[in-house]
Short mmCIF file of C-alpha atoms (C1' of nucleotides) in Angstrom, two decimals:
data_model
loop_
_atom_site.label_atom_id
_atom_site.label_comp_id
_atom_site.label_asym_id
_atom_site.label_seq_id
_atom_site.Cartn_x
_atom_site.Cartn_y
_atom_site.Cartn_z
CA MET A 111 103.27 53.32 58.00
CA ARG A 112 105.92 53.50 60.56
CA PHE A 113 105.08 53.99 64.03
CA HIS A 114 107.15 56.79 64.88
CA ALA A 115 105.52 58.65 61.72
CA ALA A 116 101.86 57.66 62.91
CA VAL A 117 102.97 58.84 66.44
CA TYR A 118 103.66 62.13 65.17
CA ARG A 119 100.88 62.82 62.50
CA LEU A 120 98.38 62.61 65.61
CA VAL A 121 100.93 64.81 67.81
CA GLY A 122 100.36 67.17 65.15
CA ARG A 123 96.87 67.04 65.90
CA ILE A 124 96.45 67.86 69.57
CA PRO A 125 94.42 71.31 69.89
CA ARG A 126 95.71 74.09 71.34
CA GLY A 127 94.61 74.18 75.25
CA GLN A 128 94.06 70.52 75.32
CA VAL A 129 97.13 67.87 75.88
CA ALA A 130 96.83 63.44 75.45
CA THR A 131 98.73 60.96 77.18
CA TYR A 132 101.84 58.40 75.93
CA GLY A 133 99.10 55.52 76.69
CA GLN A 134 96.15 57.67 74.71
CA ILE A 135 98.11 57.94 71.95
CA ALA A 136 99.38 54.23 71.61
CA ALA A 137 95.85 53.44 71.84
CA LEU A 138 94.28 55.88 69.49
CA LEU A 139 96.97 54.53 66.94
CA GLY A 140 96.06 50.77 67.80
CA TYR A 141 98.21 49.75 70.13
CA PRO A 142 96.66 49.90 73.22
CA ARG A 143 99.78 49.02 75.17
CA ALA A 144 102.47 50.66 73.18
CA ALA A 145 103.08 54.26 75.25
CA ARG A 146 106.55 53.18 76.02
CA ALA A 147 107.04 52.60 71.96
CA VAL A 148 105.29 56.38 72.20
CA GLY A 149 108.00 58.12 74.41
CA GLN A 150 110.87 56.65 72.42
CA ALA A 151 108.91 58.13 68.94
CA MET A 152 108.99 61.94 71.11
CA LYS A 153 112.73 61.35 71.85
CA HIS A 154 112.97 62.60 68.35
CA VAL A 155 109.73 63.98 67.58
CA PRO A 156 110.17 67.30 65.23
CA PRO A 157 110.55 70.41 66.69
CA HIS A 158 107.50 72.05 64.92
CA LEU A 159 104.93 69.32 66.67
CA PRO A 160 103.35 70.48 69.62
CA TRP A 161 105.05 67.69 71.86
CA HIS A 162 104.63 69.55 75.12
CA ARG A 163 100.65 68.72 74.79
CA VAL A 164 101.99 65.25 75.41
CA VAL A 165 102.40 63.87 79.02
CA ASN A 166 102.08 60.98 81.18
CA ALA A 167 98.63 59.21 82.54
CA ARG A 168 99.33 60.96 85.40
CA GLY A 169 98.95 64.47 84.02
CA ALA A 170 102.33 65.32 85.01
CA ILE A 171 105.46 65.95 82.36
CA SER A 172 107.36 63.24 81.89
CA LEU A 173 111.84 62.72 82.93
CA ARG A 174 114.35 62.82 80.15
CA ALA A 175 117.85 63.92 79.48
CA ASN A 176 117.30 67.50 79.85
CA VAL A 177 115.45 69.39 82.72
CA GLY A 178 115.50 72.90 80.21
CA SER A 179 113.01 70.88 77.80
CA MET A 180 111.10 69.89 80.88
CA LEU A 181 111.00 73.22 82.04
CA THR A 182 109.93 74.31 78.61
CA GLN A 183 106.78 72.21 78.36
CA ARG A 184 105.37 73.57 81.69
CA VAL A 185 106.20 77.22 79.83
CA LEU A 186 104.51 76.16 76.63
CA LEU A 187 101.44 74.87 78.00
CA GLU A 188 100.54 77.72 80.40
CA GLN A 189 100.87 80.25 77.70
CA GLU A 190 98.17 78.37 75.95
CA GLY A 191 96.15 77.93 79.13
CA VAL A 192 96.98 74.47 80.23
CA ALA A 193 97.55 75.61 84.13
CA VAL A 194 100.04 73.03 85.81
CA ARG A 195 99.15 72.42 89.73
CA ARG A 196 101.08 70.38 92.20
CA GLY A 197 103.43 69.51 88.86
CA ARG A 198 100.70 67.96 87.27
CA ILE A 199 97.41 68.96 84.58
CA ARG A 200 94.17 68.01 85.58
CA LEU A 201 93.42 65.62 82.51
CA ARG A 202 89.89 65.62 83.72
CA GLN A 203 89.41 69.13 82.09
CA HIS A 204 92.08 69.20 79.36
CA ARG A 205 92.47 66.26 77.56
CA TRP A 206 92.19 65.69 74.31
CA ALA A 207 88.77 63.24 73.24
CA GLY A 208 90.75 62.24 69.96
CA PRO A 209 90.19 62.47 66.22
CA ARG A 210 87.00 61.15 65.06
CA ARG A 211 88.98 58.91 62.98
CA VAL A 212 92.22 57.80 62.06
CA GLY A 213 93.70 56.83 59.10
CA ARG A 214 90.64 55.32 57.47
CA LEU A 215 89.90 53.37 60.74
CA ARG A 216 86.70 55.24 62.80
CA ILE A 217 87.47 54.97 66.54
CA ALA A 218 84.47 53.58 68.29
CA ALA A 219 84.99 53.72 71.85
CA LEU A 220 88.43 53.85 74.09
CA GLY A 221 87.46 52.69 77.27
CA ARG A 222 88.24 55.09 79.94
CA LEU A 223 89.76 57.46 78.15
"C1'" DT B 177 117.53 37.03 64.46
"C1'" DC B 178 118.39 38.12 69.35
"C1'" DC B 179 118.48 41.60 72.81
"C1'" DG B 180 118.61 46.08 75.55
"C1'" DT B 181 116.10 50.20 75.71
"C1'" DG B 182 113.01 53.59 77.83
"C1'" DA B 183 109.77 60.71 78.10
"C1'" DC B 184 104.69 54.79 79.68
"C1'" DA B 185 100.67 51.95 82.45
"C1'" DC B 186 98.70 50.29 85.94
"C1'" DA B 187 97.84 47.27 90.28
"C1'" DA B 188 99.56 45.89 94.80
"C1'" DG B 189 101.44 46.81 99.07
"C1'" DC C 240 100.26 59.66 98.75
"C1'" DC C 241 104.41 56.75 97.05
"C1'" DT C 242 107.39 52.64 95.85
"C1'" DT C 243 108.03 48.10 93.17
"C1'" DG C 244 106.81 44.78 90.07
"C1'" DT C 245 105.86 43.48 86.16
"C1'" DG C 246 103.51 43.93 80.99
"C1'" DC C 247 104.82 46.00 77.40
"C1'" DC C 248 106.44 46.31 72.39
"C1'" DA C 249 109.04 49.50 68.56
"C1'" DC C 250 113.58 50.17 67.43
"C1'" DG C 251 118.31 49.82 66.91
"C1'" DG C 252 122.43 47.81 66.81
#
DNA sequence: TCCGTGACACAAG
DNA sequence: CCTTGTGCCACGG
């Protein structure tokens, strides 16, 4: 399966009120250093997916082409109870633990995530 | 096949 | 805190 498709499948599983980071998505898929590639994928993410639940390692909304989508992301997050204070989200509280399994592989440990 | 491109991450200063 | 430098890698041209 194509990397981008795997990213989308995972993004679609992030629960309401929770978020995941680019690096986390990559790690969950078995590519711990492909965070940037996840960013590439997110650039073309299907609109029906909860794309707004993906943030960077600092818990902030990443820079992108149009400022509008950044604002939209913030609004969508706040609508589902994820507070954005001083430009960042408290990952301690909202980070998604990840699915129990990805494909047929069980996720044992993701290190300090 | 090689090469440039990022919605990144992390360590060091 | 912030800034810089480096590592990284899927993708498209």
